[in-house]
Amino acid sequence: MEQTILNGEVQVKEEYTQYIVIRLGAENFGIDIKHVDNIVRMQRMTRVPKVPAYIRGVINLRGEVIPVISLRVKFGLEPDVEQKSTRIIILKTEQDGNVGVMVDEVKEVVTLGESQVDKVAPDARETKVGHVIGVGKYQDELVSILDMACISLEEQEA
Amino acid sequence: MREAKKSGLNVYGMTVVVQESCLLKAARAFLVFKAIEEKGEIVVSVPSAQDVEDQKFDRDFTLVVISEHDLDTVIKAAQNVSEIEKVTGAVIEIPEEDTKPSQDVKKVEEPAEKKAGAQATPEKKTVSKPVVNRTVRVDIEKLDVLMNLVSELIIAKNSLVAVTEQDKGRSNSGVSQQMDYLESVTTNLHESVMKVRMVPIESVVNKFPRMIRDLSKKLGKKMELYMTGEETELDRTVVDEIGDPLMHLLRNSADHGLESAEVRAQRGKPEVGSIFLDAYQDGNNVVIEVRDDGNGIDVEAVKKKAIERSVITSEQAEIMTDKDVINLLFLPSFSTAKQVTDVSGRGVGLDVVRSKIEALSGEVEVKSELGVGSTWTIRLPLTLAIIQSLMVAVGGEKYALSLAAIQTIEDVPRSDVKLVENREVINLRGSVLPLIRLNNLLDVESKKGDDENLIVVVVKKGDRMAGLVIDELLGQQEIVIKSLGKYIKHCKFISGATILGDGEVALILDANALI
């Protein structure tokens, strides 16, 4: 939050962030839009042998070979069933370059202010360790804000 | 021009002839341009000012000048530039009808009226080739983007071809003709873009003569560097990396290789030591050789040192071949120099040389004869980006194998497979090869029946060979290597990926890691 003094009054300027809302099973997740490079439809994927199960394979995105991971497998849900709405979100990561994540559906883009996002306390993270950094409230729905670290290499030993 | 005439300015046609002996014609011409521009304005120039600057003219060029000065002043100004043989000029009369100005030049000093344009043409047929190296510096990333776009274009073209072939029944020949044309254009485009990445190694080796001169002073040895094949082209990324290893090798030759003047005299060698740097293309490889006529590698001294440092035992030393001993030099922190100088002797050099060259998927080889000299041969792939590959199918998936590692392809009956220490081997013309079932390794189901013959691709790494069992051969193909990214790095035997013509991604198997 940032405070600015305008006409002698103290105004609190809230910082807004845009999130892409995706669906995985029954749950909605939000991904900070600044990490998103692109959203593509499901396409032919080449399996890579001897890698952790959540790495589904690699795709050709405009001449670039990009690994695709399955958030479902990563989060311990049942493996993806390809549907019409299945999309691959291409995320930009600093250390690993572009990485694609498979999601069941891309719903919308929402703008949430800081006050609308409840930070998850570190001790409340038993179930999905490190995946969610906050829960956003948008209209009547809850959106779990994903921690980008969950797709990074650190957790690859899983 | 007509307006200039009306406002009282003079229009001149001039022909300037540069002396035949002049070396920098473009520079002279530039000075003439400058001198004339002080007196007036150059409206037309034949050949164009750009061509003149690029030295694309023989000895003369023709100008049309607007000036307030009289003709002699302008001619004098041009003549003041040295190495100008002759300047002729004339006042241009603007006729009523609009004709090309350069054709209306009348010569004052030449009574016979000769059209300037006509005069200029016969001599211009022998336009000398521009001496200057005309290059553009481009960021390598931009080239990668271009390369990707070309690959995309080829993929798009391939799908277009597939679509037209589907309704071939009613398609007219015009479409397929144009499609062939498109195909040849994209193929050429692809090749050209590939070539753009190639640069001569000149830029790297140019600094070596100076380095050798400096070393010569520092070490107090007389030496000379002879270089050939500077124009040999390599992939940009390779050229950038190859400088340091070469420098190490040259320093080695200068410091360890060449003997002192007294020793050379004793051995009856010329006083000045010679170091050679030769580069040439050999098939799909580029070979760079660093050679000297110095002492060569003293194998016994290396052995002694190795035993001293307990790298090897004296028993091991007994049975080691000279080649093995020389390879010890590449070990980290191994140095035979008796003292550490600022030139060499820290034992870092050769280790770094080898790891760097291996990182570029090249190899280093040493040949040495004591007292005669040594030769270091670096063999590098022409480009890192493109390799010749064999496409194979394993359980319905496509994989690429680098053709460089493949020895032969064999059709082996099941009955020929024997078990040794519970591992499958085949006896191929007297040599026993271990078999690697790629489908087991890659966790896929083989699509072949149990009774069919095995297709075995024999790969070689150094002296070791192995047979890879595959399902099907798909053919040879030139592929562009793409990185799998840092994300997937667990996979040891996959060295990268490539995008096939139809847009599909195929993985490249690293035969070296499989053995």
PDB file of N, CA, C and O in Angstrom, chain A residues 44 46-52 54-55 57-65 67 69 74 94-97 99 150-153 156, chain B residues 148 151-152 155 397 399 440-444 482-491 493-494 497-499 502-507:
ATOM      1  N   ARG A  44      -0.543 -31.271 -29.752  1.00  0.00           N
ATOM      2  CA  ARG A  44       0.206 -32.512 -29.713  1.00  0.00           C
ATOM      3  C   ARG A  44       1.435 -32.357 -28.822  1.00  0.00           C
ATOM      4  O   ARG A  44       2.188 -31.401 -28.945  1.00  0.00           O
ATOM      5  N   THR A  46       4.868 -34.099 -26.919  1.00  0.00           N
ATOM      6  CA  THR A  46       5.835 -35.194 -26.987  1.00  0.00           C
ATOM      7  C   THR A  46       6.243 -35.561 -25.571  1.00  0.00           C
ATOM      8  O   THR A  46       6.705 -34.708 -24.818  1.00  0.00           O
ATOM      9  N   ARG A  47       6.052 -36.824 -25.259  1.00  0.00           N
ATOM     10  CA  ARG A  47       6.384 -37.298 -23.911  1.00  0.00           C
ATOM     11  C   ARG A  47       7.906 -37.298 -23.733  1.00  0.00           C
ATOM     12  O   ARG A  47       8.657 -37.598 -24.658  1.00  0.00           O
ATOM     13  N   VAL A  48       8.347 -36.951 -22.566  1.00  0.00           N
ATOM     14  CA  VAL A  48       9.777 -37.035 -22.267  1.00  0.00           C
ATOM     15  C   VAL A  48       9.966 -38.161 -21.258  1.00  0.00           C
ATOM     16  O   VAL A  48       9.325 -38.155 -20.206  1.00  0.00           O
ATOM     17  N   PRO A  49      10.788 -39.138 -21.592  1.00  0.00           N
ATOM     18  CA  PRO A  49      10.957 -40.256 -20.663  1.00  0.00           C
ATOM     19  C   PRO A  49      11.781 -39.873 -19.446  1.00  0.00           C
ATOM     20  O   PRO A  49      12.567 -38.927 -19.493  1.00  0.00           O
ATOM     21  N   LYS A  50      11.600 -40.642 -18.381  1.00  0.00           N
ATOM     22  CA  LYS A  50      12.416 -40.508 -17.175  1.00  0.00           C
ATOM     23  C   LYS A  50      12.380 -39.109 -16.558  1.00  0.00           C
ATOM     24  O   LYS A  50      13.408 -38.553 -16.203  1.00  0.00           O
ATOM     25  N   VAL A  51      11.211 -38.542 -16.495  1.00  0.00           N
ATOM     26  CA  VAL A  51      11.072 -37.275 -15.780  1.00  0.00           C
ATOM     27  C   VAL A  51       9.944 -37.457 -14.766  1.00  0.00           C
ATOM     28  O   VAL A  51       9.159 -38.393 -14.880  1.00  0.00           O
ATOM     29  N   PRO A  52       9.857 -36.573 -13.769  1.00  0.00           N
ATOM     30  CA  PRO A  52       8.761 -36.699 -12.802  1.00  0.00           C
ATOM     31  C   PRO A  52       7.408 -36.718 -13.506  1.00  0.00           C
ATOM     32  O   PRO A  52       7.251 -36.135 -14.575  1.00  0.00           O
ATOM     33  N   TYR A  54       4.643 -35.276 -13.145  1.00  0.00           N
ATOM     34  CA  TYR A  54       3.874 -34.068 -13.433  1.00  0.00           C
ATOM     35  C   TYR A  54       4.362 -33.339 -14.682  1.00  0.00           C
ATOM     36  O   TYR A  54       3.697 -32.444 -15.172  1.00  0.00           O
ATOM     37  N   ILE A  55       5.524 -33.721 -15.197  1.00  0.00           N
ATOM     38  CA  ILE A  55       5.934 -33.131 -16.476  1.00  0.00           C
ATOM     39  C   ILE A  55       5.290 -33.943 -17.582  1.00  0.00           C
ATOM     40  O   ILE A  55       5.610 -35.100 -17.795  1.00  0.00           O
ATOM     41  N   GLY A  57       5.222 -33.357 -20.853  1.00  0.00           N
ATOM     42  CA  GLY A  57       5.948 -33.482 -22.111  1.00  0.00           C
ATOM     43  C   GLY A  57       6.383 -32.120 -22.603  1.00  0.00           C
ATOM     44  O   GLY A  57       6.429 -31.165 -21.824  1.00  0.00           O
ATOM     45  N   VAL A  58       6.714 -32.067 -23.882  1.00  0.00           N
ATOM     46  CA  VAL A  58       7.113 -30.785 -24.453  1.00  0.00           C
ATOM     47  C   VAL A  58       6.231 -30.484 -25.659  1.00  0.00           C
ATOM     48  O   VAL A  58       5.760 -31.384 -26.343  1.00  0.00           O
ATOM     49  N   ILE A  59       6.012 -29.192 -25.889  1.00  0.00           N
ATOM     50  CA  ILE A  59       5.253 -28.781 -27.073  1.00  0.00           C
ATOM     51  C   ILE A  59       6.101 -27.814 -27.893  1.00  0.00           C
ATOM     52  O   ILE A  59       7.088 -27.267 -27.408  1.00  0.00           O
ATOM     53  N   ASN A  60       5.668 -27.632 -29.117  1.00  0.00           N
ATOM     54  CA  ASN A  60       6.314 -26.682 -30.015  1.00  0.00           C
ATOM     55  C   ASN A  60       5.471 -25.415 -30.029  1.00  0.00           C
ATOM     56  O   ASN A  60       4.360 -25.398 -30.533  1.00  0.00           O
ATOM     57  N   LEU A  61       6.001 -24.366 -29.420  1.00  0.00           N
ATOM     58  CA  LEU A  61       5.267 -23.108 -29.430  1.00  0.00           C
ATOM     59  C   LEU A  61       6.041 -22.140 -30.320  1.00  0.00           C
ATOM     60  O   LEU A  61       7.058 -21.601 -29.915  1.00  0.00           O
ATOM     61  N   ARG A  62       5.563 -21.962 -31.512  1.00  0.00           N
ATOM     62  CA  ARG A  62       6.208 -21.067 -32.475  1.00  0.00           C
ATOM     63  C   ARG A  62       7.713 -21.292 -32.547  1.00  0.00           C
ATOM     64  O   ARG A  62       8.507 -20.386 -32.391  1.00  0.00           O
ATOM     65  N   GLY A  63       8.078 -22.525 -32.726  1.00  0.00           N
ATOM     66  CA  GLY A  63       9.494 -22.824 -32.932  1.00  0.00           C
ATOM     67  C   GLY A  63      10.299 -22.980 -31.658  1.00  0.00           C
ATOM     68  O   GLY A  63      11.481 -23.237 -31.700  1.00  0.00           O
ATOM     69  N   GLU A  64       9.650 -22.815 -30.532  1.00  0.00           N
ATOM     70  CA  GLU A  64      10.369 -22.970 -29.269  1.00  0.00           C
ATOM     71  C   GLU A  64       9.854 -24.233 -28.582  1.00  0.00           C
ATOM     72  O   GLU A  64       8.650 -24.488 -28.589  1.00  0.00           O
ATOM     73  N   VAL A  65      10.768 -24.997 -28.010  1.00  0.00           N
ATOM     74  CA  VAL A  65      10.352 -26.216 -27.315  1.00  0.00           C
ATOM     75  C   VAL A  65      10.091 -25.872 -25.853  1.00  0.00           C
ATOM     76  O   VAL A  65      10.965 -25.340 -25.174  1.00  0.00           O
ATOM     77  N   PRO A  67       8.501 -27.072 -22.052  1.00  0.00           N
ATOM     78  CA  PRO A  67       7.983 -28.155 -21.218  1.00  0.00           C
ATOM     79  C   PRO A  67       6.597 -27.805 -20.675  1.00  0.00           C
ATOM     80  O   PRO A  67       6.305 -26.640 -20.414  1.00  0.00           O
ATOM     81  N   ILE A  69       3.770 -28.829 -17.707  1.00  0.00           N
ATOM     82  CA  ILE A  69       3.542 -29.594 -16.496  1.00  0.00           C
ATOM     83  C   ILE A  69       2.054 -29.634 -16.197  1.00  0.00           C
ATOM     84  O   ILE A  69       1.288 -28.774 -16.642  1.00  0.00           O
ATOM     85  N   LYS A  74       0.583 -32.385 -10.020  1.00  0.00           N
ATOM     86  CA  LYS A  74       1.404 -31.689  -9.039  1.00  0.00           C
ATOM     87  C   LYS A  74       0.645 -31.501  -7.718  1.00  0.00           C
ATOM     88  O   LYS A  74       1.203 -31.608  -6.644  1.00  0.00           O
ATOM     89  N   GLU A  94      11.740 -16.704 -14.360  1.00  0.00           N
ATOM     90  CA  GLU A  94      13.052 -16.101 -14.518  1.00  0.00           C
ATOM     91  C   GLU A  94      14.134 -17.156 -14.689  1.00  0.00           C
ATOM     92  O   GLU A  94      14.967 -17.070 -15.572  1.00  0.00           O
ATOM     93  N   GLN A  95      14.089 -18.191 -13.829  1.00  0.00           N
ATOM     94  CA  GLN A  95      15.214 -19.112 -13.871  1.00  0.00           C
ATOM     95  C   GLN A  95      15.069 -20.209 -14.914  1.00  0.00           C
ATOM     96  O   GLN A  95      16.048 -20.688 -15.425  1.00  0.00           O
ATOM     97  N   ASP A  96      13.834 -20.589 -15.236  1.00  0.00           N
ATOM     98  CA  ASP A  96      13.666 -21.758 -16.101  1.00  0.00           C
ATOM     99  C   ASP A  96      13.178 -21.421 -17.499  1.00  0.00           C
ATOM    100  O   ASP A  96      12.864 -22.306 -18.277  1.00  0.00           O
ATOM    101  N   GLY A  97      13.075 -20.153 -17.832  1.00  0.00           N
ATOM    102  CA  GLY A  97      12.528 -19.812 -19.135  1.00  0.00           C
ATOM    103  C   GLY A  97      11.022 -20.032 -19.143  1.00  0.00           C
ATOM    104  O   GLY A  97      10.382 -20.029 -18.098  1.00  0.00           O
ATOM    105  N   VAL A  99       7.534 -21.958 -19.279  1.00  0.00           N
ATOM    106  CA  VAL A  99       7.023 -23.263 -18.870  1.00  0.00           C
ATOM    107  C   VAL A  99       5.511 -23.242 -19.074  1.00  0.00           C
ATOM    108  O   VAL A  99       4.848 -22.249 -18.769  1.00  0.00           O
ATOM    109  N   CYS A 150       5.745 -22.745  -7.097  1.00  0.00           N
ATOM    110  CA  CYS A 150       5.311 -24.144  -7.144  1.00  0.00           C
ATOM    111  C   CYS A 150       5.639 -24.799  -8.472  1.00  0.00           C
ATOM    112  O   CYS A 150       5.640 -26.024  -8.563  1.00  0.00           O
ATOM    113  N   ILE A 151       5.875 -24.022  -9.495  1.00  0.00           N
ATOM    114  CA  ILE A 151       6.238 -24.680 -10.746  1.00  0.00           C
ATOM    115  C   ILE A 151       7.749 -24.696 -10.954  1.00  0.00           C
ATOM    116  O   ILE A 151       8.243 -25.221 -11.924  1.00  0.00           O
ATOM    117  N   SER A 152       8.460 -24.081 -10.046  1.00  0.00           N
ATOM    118  CA  SER A 152       9.895 -23.959 -10.302  1.00  0.00           C
ATOM    119  C   SER A 152      10.604 -25.259  -9.950  1.00  0.00           C
ATOM    120  O   SER A 152      10.026 -26.205  -9.440  1.00  0.00           O
ATOM    121  N   LEU A 153      11.866 -25.272 -10.225  1.00  0.00           N
ATOM    122  CA  LEU A 153      12.648 -26.502 -10.140  1.00  0.00           C
ATOM    123  C   LEU A 153      12.835 -27.020  -8.723  1.00  0.00           C
ATOM    124  O   LEU A 153      13.044 -28.202  -8.532  1.00  0.00           O
ATOM    125  N   GLN A 156      11.250 -30.212  -7.740  1.00  0.00           N
ATOM    126  CA  GLN A 156      11.236 -31.286  -8.712  1.00  0.00           C
ATOM    127  C   GLN A 156      11.549 -32.646  -8.147  1.00  0.00           C
ATOM    128  O   GLN A 156      11.291 -33.639  -8.802  1.00  0.00           O
TER     129      GLN A 156
ATOM    130  N   ASN B 148      13.562 -19.158 -35.978  1.00  0.00           N
ATOM    131  CA  ASN B 148      12.307 -19.734 -35.507  1.00  0.00           C
ATOM    132  C   ASN B 148      11.178 -19.438 -36.474  1.00  0.00           C
ATOM    133  O   ASN B 148      10.346 -20.286 -36.751  1.00  0.00           O
ATOM    134  N   SER B 151      11.408 -21.636 -39.431  1.00  0.00           N
ATOM    135  CA  SER B 151      10.923 -22.986 -39.110  1.00  0.00           C
ATOM    136  C   SER B 151       9.400 -23.016 -39.101  1.00  0.00           C
ATOM    137  O   SER B 151       8.780 -23.947 -39.624  1.00  0.00           O
ATOM    138  N   GLU B 152       8.816 -21.963 -38.524  1.00  0.00           N
ATOM    139  CA  GLU B 152       7.360 -21.857 -38.492  1.00  0.00           C
ATOM    140  C   GLU B 152       6.786 -21.854 -39.900  1.00  0.00           C
ATOM    141  O   GLU B 152       5.792 -22.511 -40.193  1.00  0.00           O
ATOM    142  N   ILE B 155       6.793 -25.198 -41.381  1.00  0.00           N
ATOM    143  CA  ILE B 155       5.716 -26.017 -40.816  1.00  0.00           C
ATOM    144  C   ILE B 155       4.384 -25.642 -41.458  1.00  0.00           C
ATOM    145  O   ILE B 155       3.597 -26.503 -41.867  1.00  0.00           O
ATOM    146  N   GLU B 397       6.881 -43.598 -30.848  1.00  0.00           N
ATOM    147  CA  GLU B 397       7.438 -42.258 -30.652  1.00  0.00           C
ATOM    148  C   GLU B 397       8.647 -42.084 -31.551  1.00  0.00           C
ATOM    149  O   GLU B 397       9.353 -43.033 -31.846  1.00  0.00           O
ATOM    150  N   TYR B 399      12.311 -40.527 -32.372  1.00  0.00           N
ATOM    151  CA  TYR B 399      13.522 -40.008 -31.759  1.00  0.00           C
ATOM    152  C   TYR B 399      14.571 -39.766 -32.830  1.00  0.00           C
ATOM    153  O   TYR B 399      14.568 -40.420 -33.877  1.00  0.00           O
ATOM    154  N   ASN B 440      12.819 -50.237 -23.428  1.00  0.00           N
ATOM    155  CA  ASN B 440      12.890 -50.365 -21.973  1.00  0.00           C
ATOM    156  C   ASN B 440      13.416 -49.085 -21.349  1.00  0.00           C
ATOM    157  O   ASN B 440      12.913 -48.626 -20.327  1.00  0.00           O
ATOM    158  N   LEU B 441      14.419 -48.551 -21.987  1.00  0.00           N
ATOM    159  CA  LEU B 441      15.061 -47.361 -21.457  1.00  0.00           C
ATOM    160  C   LEU B 441      14.090 -46.172 -21.458  1.00  0.00           C
ATOM    161  O   LEU B 441      14.082 -45.351 -20.556  1.00  0.00           O
ATOM    162  N   LEU B 442      13.277 -46.101 -22.503  1.00  0.00           N
ATOM    163  CA  LEU B 442      12.401 -44.948 -22.661  1.00  0.00           C
ATOM    164  C   LEU B 442      10.998 -45.207 -22.113  1.00  0.00           C
ATOM    165  O   LEU B 442      10.099 -44.390 -22.301  1.00  0.00           O
ATOM    166  N   ASP B 443      10.815 -46.349 -21.458  1.00  0.00           N
ATOM    167  CA  ASP B 443       9.516 -46.702 -20.871  1.00  0.00           C
ATOM    168  C   ASP B 443       8.372 -46.698 -21.881  1.00  0.00           C
ATOM    169  O   ASP B 443       7.331 -46.090 -21.632  1.00  0.00           O
ATOM    170  N   VAL B 444       8.581 -47.310 -23.012  1.00  0.00           N
ATOM    171  CA  VAL B 444       7.453 -47.469 -23.940  1.00  0.00           C
ATOM    172  C   VAL B 444       7.362 -48.930 -24.363  1.00  0.00           C
ATOM    173  O   VAL B 444       8.317 -49.686 -24.254  1.00  0.00           O
ATOM    174  N   LYS B 482      17.236 -27.882 -30.581  1.00  0.00           N
ATOM    175  CA  LYS B 482      16.671 -26.895 -29.655  1.00  0.00           C
ATOM    176  C   LYS B 482      16.893 -27.403 -28.243  1.00  0.00           C
ATOM    177  O   LYS B 482      16.840 -28.607 -27.995  1.00  0.00           O
ATOM    178  N   SER B 483      17.090 -26.484 -27.362  1.00  0.00           N
ATOM    179  CA  SER B 483      17.283 -26.878 -25.978  1.00  0.00           C
ATOM    180  C   SER B 483      15.936 -27.262 -25.368  1.00  0.00           C
ATOM    181  O   SER B 483      14.905 -26.713 -25.712  1.00  0.00           O
ATOM    182  N   LEU B 484      15.972 -28.213 -24.462  1.00  0.00           N
ATOM    183  CA  LEU B 484      14.749 -28.588 -23.763  1.00  0.00           C
ATOM    184  C   LEU B 484      14.454 -27.613 -22.639  1.00  0.00           C
ATOM    185  O   LEU B 484      13.441 -27.715 -21.968  1.00  0.00           O
ATOM    186  N   GLY B 485      15.365 -26.703 -22.428  1.00  0.00           N
ATOM    187  CA  GLY B 485      15.179 -25.757 -21.347  1.00  0.00           C
ATOM    188  C   GLY B 485      15.764 -26.303 -20.067  1.00  0.00           C
ATOM    189  O   GLY B 485      16.067 -27.488 -19.944  1.00  0.00           O
ATOM    190  N   LYS B 486      15.911 -25.417 -19.110  1.00  0.00           N
ATOM    191  CA  LYS B 486      16.535 -25.851 -17.860  1.00  0.00           C
ATOM    192  C   LYS B 486      15.593 -26.715 -17.054  1.00  0.00           C
ATOM    193  O   LYS B 486      15.988 -27.429 -16.147  1.00  0.00           O
ATOM    194  N   TYR B 487      14.315 -26.630 -17.395  1.00  0.00           N
ATOM    195  CA  TYR B 487      13.323 -27.301 -16.582  1.00  0.00           C
ATOM    196  C   TYR B 487      13.491 -28.809 -16.598  1.00  0.00           C
ATOM    197  O   TYR B 487      13.337 -29.471 -15.582  1.00  0.00           O
ATOM    198  N   ILE B 488      13.787 -29.324 -17.764  1.00  0.00           N
ATOM    199  CA  ILE B 488      13.949 -30.772 -17.870  1.00  0.00           C
ATOM    200  C   ILE B 488      15.432 -31.059 -17.982  1.00  0.00           C
ATOM    201  O   ILE B 488      16.002 -31.002 -19.051  1.00  0.00           O
ATOM    202  N   LYS B 489      16.070 -31.320 -16.873  1.00  0.00           N
ATOM    203  CA  LYS B 489      17.489 -31.591 -16.993  1.00  0.00           C
ATOM    204  C   LYS B 489      17.881 -32.910 -16.334  1.00  0.00           C
ATOM    205  O   LYS B 489      19.028 -33.268 -16.289  1.00  0.00           O
ATOM    206  N   HIS B 490      16.891 -33.615 -15.874  1.00  0.00           N
ATOM    207  CA  HIS B 490      17.186 -34.899 -15.258  1.00  0.00           C
ATOM    208  C   HIS B 490      17.580 -35.926 -16.291  1.00  0.00           C
ATOM    209  O   HIS B 490      18.254 -36.876 -16.005  1.00  0.00           O
ATOM    210  N   CYS B 491      17.059 -35.700 -17.483  1.00  0.00           N
ATOM    211  CA  CYS B 491      17.184 -36.706 -18.496  1.00  0.00           C
ATOM    212  C   CYS B 491      18.584 -36.689 -19.088  1.00  0.00           C
ATOM    213  O   CYS B 491      18.923 -35.829 -19.870  1.00  0.00           O
ATOM    214  N   PHE B 493      20.174 -38.963 -21.048  1.00  0.00           N
ATOM    215  CA  PHE B 493      20.436 -39.443 -22.397  1.00  0.00           C
ATOM    216  C   PHE B 493      19.644 -38.692 -23.461  1.00  0.00           C
ATOM    217  O   PHE B 493      19.619 -39.081 -24.606  1.00  0.00           O
ATOM    218  N   ILE B 494      19.002 -37.598 -23.070  1.00  0.00           N
ATOM    219  CA  ILE B 494      18.340 -36.774 -24.078  1.00  0.00           C
ATOM    220  C   ILE B 494      19.071 -35.440 -24.158  1.00  0.00           C
ATOM    221  O   ILE B 494      19.176 -34.711 -23.177  1.00  0.00           O
ATOM    222  N   ALA B 497      15.951 -31.333 -28.257  1.00  0.00           N
ATOM    223  CA  ALA B 497      14.755 -31.662 -29.006  1.00  0.00           C
ATOM    224  C   ALA B 497      14.851 -30.986 -30.361  1.00  0.00           C
ATOM    225  O   ALA B 497      15.680 -30.105 -30.564  1.00  0.00           O
ATOM    226  N   THR B 498      14.018 -31.423 -31.253  1.00  0.00           N
ATOM    227  CA  THR B 498      13.970 -30.758 -32.549  1.00  0.00           C
ATOM    228  C   THR B 498      12.532 -30.709 -33.012  1.00  0.00           C
ATOM    229  O   THR B 498      11.692 -31.478 -32.530  1.00  0.00           O
ATOM    230  N   ILE B 499      12.254 -29.782 -33.911  1.00  0.00           N
ATOM    231  CA  ILE B 499      10.900 -29.667 -34.416  1.00  0.00           C
ATOM    232  C   ILE B 499      10.867 -30.229 -35.829  1.00  0.00           C
ATOM    233  O   ILE B 499      11.628 -29.798 -36.696  1.00  0.00           O
ATOM    234  N   ASP B 502       6.362 -31.393 -39.640  1.00  0.00           N
ATOM    235  CA  ASP B 502       4.934 -31.230 -39.384  1.00  0.00           C
ATOM    236  C   ASP B 502       4.648 -30.535 -38.058  1.00  0.00           C
ATOM    237  O   ASP B 502       3.519 -30.494 -37.617  1.00  0.00           O
ATOM    238  N   GLY B 503       5.669 -29.993 -37.421  1.00  0.00           N
ATOM    239  CA  GLY B 503       5.448 -29.235 -36.195  1.00  0.00           C
ATOM    240  C   GLY B 503       5.579 -30.067 -34.937  1.00  0.00           C
ATOM    241  O   GLY B 503       5.535 -29.540 -33.835  1.00  0.00           O
ATOM    242  N   GLU B 504       5.756 -31.359 -35.124  1.00  0.00           N
ATOM    243  CA  GLU B 504       5.862 -32.234 -33.962  1.00  0.00           C
ATOM    244  C   GLU B 504       7.257 -32.109 -33.338  1.00  0.00           C
ATOM    245  O   GLU B 504       8.243 -31.874 -34.044  1.00  0.00           O
ATOM    246  N   VAL B 505       7.320 -32.269 -32.036  1.00  0.00           N
ATOM    247  CA  VAL B 505       8.604 -32.208 -31.357  1.00  0.00           C
ATOM    248  C   VAL B 505       9.157 -33.630 -31.240  1.00  0.00           C
ATOM    249  O   VAL B 505       8.446 -34.537 -30.830  1.00  0.00           O
ATOM    250  N   ALA B 506      10.407 -33.818 -31.645  1.00  0.00           N
ATOM    251  CA  ALA B 506      11.052 -35.122 -31.452  1.00  0.00           C
ATOM    252  C   ALA B 506      12.265 -34.914 -30.567  1.00  0.00           C
ATOM    253  O   ALA B 506      12.932 -33.885 -30.641  1.00  0.00           O
ATOM    254  N   LEU B 507      12.528 -35.877 -29.706  1.00  0.00           N
ATOM    255  CA  LEU B 507      13.661 -35.751 -28.791  1.00  0.00           C
ATOM    256  C   LEU B 507      14.913 -36.324 -29.432  1.00  0.00           C
ATOM    257  O   LEU B 507      14.855 -37.253 -30.236  1.00  0.00           O
TER     258      LEU B 507
END
